[in-house]
mmCIF file of C-alpha atoms in Angstrom:
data_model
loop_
_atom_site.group_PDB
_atom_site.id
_atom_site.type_symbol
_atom_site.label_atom_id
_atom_site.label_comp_id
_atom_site.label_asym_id
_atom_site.label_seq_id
_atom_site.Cartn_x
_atom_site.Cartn_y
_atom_site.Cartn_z
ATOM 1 C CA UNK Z 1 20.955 13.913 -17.748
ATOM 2 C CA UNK Z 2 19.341 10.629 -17.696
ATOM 3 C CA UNK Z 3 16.000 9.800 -14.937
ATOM 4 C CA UNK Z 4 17.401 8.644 -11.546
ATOM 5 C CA UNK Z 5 16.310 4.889 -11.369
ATOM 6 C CA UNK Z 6 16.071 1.965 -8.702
ATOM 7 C CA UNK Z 7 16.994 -1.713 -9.291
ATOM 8 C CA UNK Z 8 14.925 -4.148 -7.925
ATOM 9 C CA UNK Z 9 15.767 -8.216 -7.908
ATOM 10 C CA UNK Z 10 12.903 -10.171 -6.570
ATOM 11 C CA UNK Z 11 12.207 -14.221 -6.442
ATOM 12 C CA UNK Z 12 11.123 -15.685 -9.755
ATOM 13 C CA UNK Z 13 7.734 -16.335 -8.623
ATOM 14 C CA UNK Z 14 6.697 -13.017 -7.091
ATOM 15 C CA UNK Z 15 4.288 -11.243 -8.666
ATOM 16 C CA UNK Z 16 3.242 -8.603 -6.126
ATOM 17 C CA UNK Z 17 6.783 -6.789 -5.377
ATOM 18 C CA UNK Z 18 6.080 -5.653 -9.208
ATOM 19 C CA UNK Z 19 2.665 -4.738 -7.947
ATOM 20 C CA UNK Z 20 4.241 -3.006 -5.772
ATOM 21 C CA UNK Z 21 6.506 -0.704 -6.818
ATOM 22 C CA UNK Z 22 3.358 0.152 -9.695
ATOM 23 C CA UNK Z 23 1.817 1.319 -6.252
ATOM 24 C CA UNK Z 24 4.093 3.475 -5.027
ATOM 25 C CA UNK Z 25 6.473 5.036 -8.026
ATOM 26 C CA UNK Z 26 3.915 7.250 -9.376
ATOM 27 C CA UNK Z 27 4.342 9.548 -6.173
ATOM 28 C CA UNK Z 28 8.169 9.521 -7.808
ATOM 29 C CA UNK Z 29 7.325 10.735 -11.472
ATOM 30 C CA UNK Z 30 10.654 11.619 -11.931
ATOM 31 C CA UNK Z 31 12.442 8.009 -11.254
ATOM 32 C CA UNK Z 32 12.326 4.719 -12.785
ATOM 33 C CA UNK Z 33 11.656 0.888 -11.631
ATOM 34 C CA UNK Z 34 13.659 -1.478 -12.944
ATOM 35 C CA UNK Z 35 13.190 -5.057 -12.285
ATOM 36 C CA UNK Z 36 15.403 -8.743 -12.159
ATOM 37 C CA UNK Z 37 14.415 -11.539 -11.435
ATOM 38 C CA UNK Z 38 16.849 -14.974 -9.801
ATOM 39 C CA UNK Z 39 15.515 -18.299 -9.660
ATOM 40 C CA UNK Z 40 13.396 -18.925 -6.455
ATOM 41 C CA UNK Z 41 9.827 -20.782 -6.832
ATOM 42 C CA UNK Z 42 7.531 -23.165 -5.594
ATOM 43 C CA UNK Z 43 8.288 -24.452 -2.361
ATOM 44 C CA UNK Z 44 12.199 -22.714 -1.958
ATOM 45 C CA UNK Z 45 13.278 -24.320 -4.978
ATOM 46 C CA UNK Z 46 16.211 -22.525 -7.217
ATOM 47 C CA UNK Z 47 17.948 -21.512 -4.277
ATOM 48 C CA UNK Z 48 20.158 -23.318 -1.880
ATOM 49 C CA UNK Z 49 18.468 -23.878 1.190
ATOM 50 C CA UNK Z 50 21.047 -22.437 3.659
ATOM 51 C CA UNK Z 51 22.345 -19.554 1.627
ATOM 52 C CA UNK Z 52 22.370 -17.546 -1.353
ATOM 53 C CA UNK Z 53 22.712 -18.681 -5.509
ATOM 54 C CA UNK Z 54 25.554 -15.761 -5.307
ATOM 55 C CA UNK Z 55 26.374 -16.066 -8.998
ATOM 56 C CA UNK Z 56 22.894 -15.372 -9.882
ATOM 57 C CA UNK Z 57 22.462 -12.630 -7.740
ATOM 58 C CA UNK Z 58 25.954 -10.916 -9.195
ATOM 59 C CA UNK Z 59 24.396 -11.052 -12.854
ATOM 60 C CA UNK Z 60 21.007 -9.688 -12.323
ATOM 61 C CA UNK Z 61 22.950 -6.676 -10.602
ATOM 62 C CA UNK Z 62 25.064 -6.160 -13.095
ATOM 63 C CA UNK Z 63 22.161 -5.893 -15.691
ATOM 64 C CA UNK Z 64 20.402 -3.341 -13.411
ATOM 65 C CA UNK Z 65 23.437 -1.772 -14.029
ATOM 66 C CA UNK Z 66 23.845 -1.915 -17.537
ATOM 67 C CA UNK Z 67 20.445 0.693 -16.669
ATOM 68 C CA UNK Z 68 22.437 2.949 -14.657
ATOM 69 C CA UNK Z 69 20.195 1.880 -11.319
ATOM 70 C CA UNK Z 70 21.362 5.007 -8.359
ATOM 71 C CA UNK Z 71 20.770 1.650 -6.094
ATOM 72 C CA UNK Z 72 19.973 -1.994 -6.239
ATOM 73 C CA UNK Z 73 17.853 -4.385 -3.368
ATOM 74 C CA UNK Z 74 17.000 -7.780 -2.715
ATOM 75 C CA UNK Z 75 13.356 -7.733 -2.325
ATOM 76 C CA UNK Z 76 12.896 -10.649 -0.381
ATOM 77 C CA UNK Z 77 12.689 -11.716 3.335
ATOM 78 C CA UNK Z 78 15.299 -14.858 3.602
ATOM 79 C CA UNK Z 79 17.648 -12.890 5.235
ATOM 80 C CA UNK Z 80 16.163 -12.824 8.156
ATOM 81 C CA UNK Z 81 15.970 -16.535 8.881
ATOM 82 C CA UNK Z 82 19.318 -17.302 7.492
ATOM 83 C CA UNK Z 83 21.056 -14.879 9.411
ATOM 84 C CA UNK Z 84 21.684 -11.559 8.295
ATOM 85 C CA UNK Z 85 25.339 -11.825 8.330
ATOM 86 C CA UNK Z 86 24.254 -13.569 4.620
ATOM 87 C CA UNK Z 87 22.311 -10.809 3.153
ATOM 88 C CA UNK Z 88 25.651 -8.478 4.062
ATOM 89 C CA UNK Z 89 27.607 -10.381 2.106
ATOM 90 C CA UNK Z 90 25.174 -10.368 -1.018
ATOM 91 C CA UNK Z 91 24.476 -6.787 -0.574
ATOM 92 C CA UNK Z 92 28.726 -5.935 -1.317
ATOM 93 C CA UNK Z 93 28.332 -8.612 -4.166
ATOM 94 C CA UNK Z 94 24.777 -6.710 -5.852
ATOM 95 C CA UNK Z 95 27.026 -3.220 -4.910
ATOM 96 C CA UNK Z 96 30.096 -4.316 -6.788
ATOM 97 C CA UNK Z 97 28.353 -6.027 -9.325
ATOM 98 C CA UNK Z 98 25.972 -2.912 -10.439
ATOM 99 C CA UNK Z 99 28.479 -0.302 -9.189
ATOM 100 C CA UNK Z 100 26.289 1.381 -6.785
ATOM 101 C CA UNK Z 101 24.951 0.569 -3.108
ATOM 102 C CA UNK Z 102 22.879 -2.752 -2.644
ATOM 103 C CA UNK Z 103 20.838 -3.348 -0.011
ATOM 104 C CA UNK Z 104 18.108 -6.407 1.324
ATOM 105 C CA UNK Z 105 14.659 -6.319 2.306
ATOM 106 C CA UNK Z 106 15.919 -7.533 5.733
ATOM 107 C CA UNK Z 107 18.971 -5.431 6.257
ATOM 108 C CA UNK Z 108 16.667 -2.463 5.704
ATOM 109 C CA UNK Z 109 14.305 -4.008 8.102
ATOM 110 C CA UNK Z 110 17.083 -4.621 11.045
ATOM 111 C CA UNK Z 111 17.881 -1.346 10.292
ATOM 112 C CA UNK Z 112 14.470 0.190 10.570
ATOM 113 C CA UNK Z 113 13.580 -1.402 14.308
ATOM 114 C CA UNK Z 114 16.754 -0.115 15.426
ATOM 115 C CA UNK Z 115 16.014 3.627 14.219
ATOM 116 C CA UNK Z 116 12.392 3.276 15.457
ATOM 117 C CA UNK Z 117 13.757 2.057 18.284
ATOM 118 C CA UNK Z 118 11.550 -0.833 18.048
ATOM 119 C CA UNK Z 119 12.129 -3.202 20.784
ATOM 120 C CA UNK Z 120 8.863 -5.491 20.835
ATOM 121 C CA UNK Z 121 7.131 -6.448 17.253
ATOM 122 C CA UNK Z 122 4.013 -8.848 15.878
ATOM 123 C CA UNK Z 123 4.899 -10.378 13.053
ATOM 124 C CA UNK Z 124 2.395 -11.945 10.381
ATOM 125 C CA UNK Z 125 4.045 -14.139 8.088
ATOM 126 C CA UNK Z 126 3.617 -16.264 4.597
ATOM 127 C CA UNK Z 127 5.204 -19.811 5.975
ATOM 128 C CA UNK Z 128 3.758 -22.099 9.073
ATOM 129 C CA UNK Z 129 4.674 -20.894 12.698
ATOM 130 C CA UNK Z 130 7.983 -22.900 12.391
ATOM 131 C CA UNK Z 131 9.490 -20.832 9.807
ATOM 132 C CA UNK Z 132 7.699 -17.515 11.120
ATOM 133 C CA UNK Z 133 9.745 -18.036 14.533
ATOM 134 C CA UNK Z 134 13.021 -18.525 12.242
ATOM 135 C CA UNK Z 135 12.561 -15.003 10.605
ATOM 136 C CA UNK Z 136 11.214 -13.902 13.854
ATOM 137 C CA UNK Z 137 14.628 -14.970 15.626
ATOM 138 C CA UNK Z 138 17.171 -12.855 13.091
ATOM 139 C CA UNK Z 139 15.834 -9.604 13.764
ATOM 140 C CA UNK Z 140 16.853 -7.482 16.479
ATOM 141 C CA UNK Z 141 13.591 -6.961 18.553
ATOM 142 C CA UNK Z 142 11.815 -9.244 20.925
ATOM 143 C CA UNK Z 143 8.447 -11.429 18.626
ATOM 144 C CA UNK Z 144 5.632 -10.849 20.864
ATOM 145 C CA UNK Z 145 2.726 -12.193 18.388
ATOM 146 C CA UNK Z 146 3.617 -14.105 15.712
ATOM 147 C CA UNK Z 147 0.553 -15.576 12.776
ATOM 148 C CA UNK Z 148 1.693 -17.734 9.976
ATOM 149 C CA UNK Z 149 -0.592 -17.994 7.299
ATOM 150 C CA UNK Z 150 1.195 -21.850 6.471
ATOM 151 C CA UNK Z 151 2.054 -21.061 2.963
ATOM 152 C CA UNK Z 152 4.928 -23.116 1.559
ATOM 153 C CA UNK Z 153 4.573 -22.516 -1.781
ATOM 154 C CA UNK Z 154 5.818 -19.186 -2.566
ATOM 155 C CA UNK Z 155 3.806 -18.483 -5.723
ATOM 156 C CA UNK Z 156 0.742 -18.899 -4.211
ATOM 157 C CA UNK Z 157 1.145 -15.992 -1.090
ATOM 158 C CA UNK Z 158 0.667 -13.525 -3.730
ATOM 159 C CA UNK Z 159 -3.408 -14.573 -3.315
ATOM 160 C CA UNK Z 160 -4.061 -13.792 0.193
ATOM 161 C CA UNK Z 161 -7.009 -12.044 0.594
ATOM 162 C CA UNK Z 162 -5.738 -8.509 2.500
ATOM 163 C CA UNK Z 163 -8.838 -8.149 4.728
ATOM 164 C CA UNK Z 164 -6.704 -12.017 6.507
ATOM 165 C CA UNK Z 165 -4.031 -10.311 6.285
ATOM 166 C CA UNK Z 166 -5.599 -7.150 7.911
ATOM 167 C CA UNK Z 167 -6.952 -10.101 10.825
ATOM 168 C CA UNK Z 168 -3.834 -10.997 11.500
ATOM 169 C CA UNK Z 169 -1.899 -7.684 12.047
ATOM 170 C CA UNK Z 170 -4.583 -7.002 14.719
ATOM 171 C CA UNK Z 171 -4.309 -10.258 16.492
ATOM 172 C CA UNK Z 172 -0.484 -9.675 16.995
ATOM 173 C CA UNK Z 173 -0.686 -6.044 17.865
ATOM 174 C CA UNK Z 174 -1.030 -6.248 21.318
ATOM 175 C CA UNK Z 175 2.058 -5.209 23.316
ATOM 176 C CA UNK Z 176 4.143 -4.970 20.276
ATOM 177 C CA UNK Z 177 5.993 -1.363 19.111
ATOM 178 C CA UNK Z 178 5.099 -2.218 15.898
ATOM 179 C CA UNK Z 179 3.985 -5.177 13.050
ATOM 180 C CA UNK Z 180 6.044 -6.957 10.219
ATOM 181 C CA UNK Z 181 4.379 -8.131 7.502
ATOM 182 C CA UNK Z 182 6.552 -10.544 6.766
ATOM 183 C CA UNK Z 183 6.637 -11.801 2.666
ATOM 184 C CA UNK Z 184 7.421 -10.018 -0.024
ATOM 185 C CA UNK Z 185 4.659 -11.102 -1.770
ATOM 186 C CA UNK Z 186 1.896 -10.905 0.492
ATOM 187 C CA UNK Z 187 -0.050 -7.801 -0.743
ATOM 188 C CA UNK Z 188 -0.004 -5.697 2.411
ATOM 189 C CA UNK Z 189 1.004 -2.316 0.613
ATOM 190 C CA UNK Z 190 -2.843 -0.839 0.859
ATOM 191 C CA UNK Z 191 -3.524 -2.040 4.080
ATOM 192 C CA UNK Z 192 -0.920 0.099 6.122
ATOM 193 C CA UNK Z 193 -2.520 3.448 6.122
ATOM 194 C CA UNK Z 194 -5.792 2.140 7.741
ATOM 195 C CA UNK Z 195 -4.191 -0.019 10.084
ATOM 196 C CA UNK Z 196 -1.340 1.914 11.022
ATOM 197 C CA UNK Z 197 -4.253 4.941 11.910
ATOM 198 C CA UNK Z 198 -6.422 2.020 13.880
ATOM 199 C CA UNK Z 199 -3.497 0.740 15.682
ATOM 200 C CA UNK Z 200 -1.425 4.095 16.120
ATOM 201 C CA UNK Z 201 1.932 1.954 15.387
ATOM 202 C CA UNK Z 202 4.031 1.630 12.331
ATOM 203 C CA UNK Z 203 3.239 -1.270 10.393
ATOM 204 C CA UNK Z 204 5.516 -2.012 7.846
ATOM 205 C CA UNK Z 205 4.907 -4.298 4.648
ATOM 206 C CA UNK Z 206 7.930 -5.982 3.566
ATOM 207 C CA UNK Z 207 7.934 -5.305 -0.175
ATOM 208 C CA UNK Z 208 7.309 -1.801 0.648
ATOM 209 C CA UNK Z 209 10.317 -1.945 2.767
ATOM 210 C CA UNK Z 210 12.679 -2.523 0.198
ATOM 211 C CA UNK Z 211 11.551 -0.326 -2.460
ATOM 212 C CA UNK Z 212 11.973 2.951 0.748
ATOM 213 C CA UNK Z 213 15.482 1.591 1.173
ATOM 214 C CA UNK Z 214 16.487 1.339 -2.395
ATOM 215 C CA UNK Z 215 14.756 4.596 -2.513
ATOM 216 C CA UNK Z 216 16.935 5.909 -0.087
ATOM 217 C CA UNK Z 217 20.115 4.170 -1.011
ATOM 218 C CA UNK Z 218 19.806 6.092 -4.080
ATOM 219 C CA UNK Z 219 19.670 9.555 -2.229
ATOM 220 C CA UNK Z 220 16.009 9.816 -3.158
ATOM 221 C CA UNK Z 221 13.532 12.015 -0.603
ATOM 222 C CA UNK Z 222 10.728 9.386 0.315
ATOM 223 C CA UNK Z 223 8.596 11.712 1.704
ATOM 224 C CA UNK Z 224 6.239 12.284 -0.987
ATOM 225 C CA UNK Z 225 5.020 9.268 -0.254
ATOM 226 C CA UNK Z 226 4.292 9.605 3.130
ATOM 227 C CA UNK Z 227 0.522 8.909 2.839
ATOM 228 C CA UNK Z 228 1.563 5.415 1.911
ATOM 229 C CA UNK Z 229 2.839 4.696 5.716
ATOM 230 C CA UNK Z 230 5.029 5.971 8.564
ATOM 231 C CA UNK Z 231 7.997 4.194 6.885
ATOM 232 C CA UNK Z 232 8.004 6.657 3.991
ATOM 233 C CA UNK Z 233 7.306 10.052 6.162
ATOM 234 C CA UNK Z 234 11.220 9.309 7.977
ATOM 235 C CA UNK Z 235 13.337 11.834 7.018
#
């Protein structure tokens, strides 16, 4: 019988959901990563600006499932800002496409406040305050600190030094039920232990996000993990 296996599609110029997934899969050593990429670089170019490349989306799921992928997710954070009622509809394309369940970074997110029963959140993002607000604003919780790092260019988030990253997440703690960092690839993955200890609220990295949900899409037990973050330890 073959290795269970996750799919993961992530933006063309990410480098750290890959990064990742190396971080967190060998506390899985009996299930495989298996990565696709769709057009997105630069500044937002490759995809349209108000919605999804569909088509695109629909073919790198159904290579996933040439591998025989137990799930498939859109690692990436759009969603969120373009209204979730989007990433719904891609999720039933990716599920149909692959032929098993789909998922998105932010569905799992909206999901994840509402099971926390998050109602107030910080949020530290990759873009300028303007675009931080717009993500803020499709989730279901109130922003009560929001830092923008004013990144643009989406190649160049996966540089961030943590320990700014770290900075920020403490600066919008305050009042919130818990912090979003909010980029897939912003390398927050080994910073959530410490700060989620320091803070003594669940902090969850957004790349890390979608590789629990695909996780558990594909009726994998993410509890060996649980060392990684409060996200993983859920039952």
């Amino acid at each position: 019988m073959p290795r269970p296996a996750i799919g993961t599609i992530l933006p063309s110029s990410n480098r750290m959901v890959e990064r990742t997934l190396a971080g967190i899969l060998p506390l899985f050593p009996g299930v495989d990563g298996c990565v696709a990429r769709i057009p997105y670089w630069g500044q937002g170019l490759g995809q349209p600006r108000d919605g999804y490349d569909i088509a695109g989306f629909r073919e790198a799921a159904r290579l996933l499932g040439h591998a025989g992928v137990g799930a498939v997710c859109w690692n990436g954070t759009r969603g969120a800002a373009l209204g979730l009622e989007h990433d719904r509809a891609l999720a039933a394309a990716m599920a149909e496409a692959a032929g098993c369940p789909a998922t998105t970074t932010a569905l799992a997110t909206a999901s994840l406040l509402d099971r926390l029963g998050i109602r107030r959140f910080g949020m530290v993002a990759q873009g300028p305050i303007d675009e931080a607000a717009a993500h803020a604003a499709g989730l279901p919780a109130e922003v009560v600190g929001l830092r923008g790092f004013g990144i643009r260019d989406n190649a160049a988030s996966s540089a961030v030094d943590p320990a700014s990253i770290a900075t920020l997440v403490r600066e919008v703690a305050a009042g919130a039920d818990a912090v979003l960092i909010w980029s897939t690839n912003l390398p927050g993955l080994s910073l959530v232990p410490g700060l989620e200890a320091e803070l003594g609220l669940p902090v969850l990295d957004s790349a890390s996000v979608g590789i629990w949900a695909c996780l558990r899409e594909a009726g994998i037990d993410t509890r060996p993990a649980a060392r990684l973050g409060r996200l993983f330890s859920l039952a």
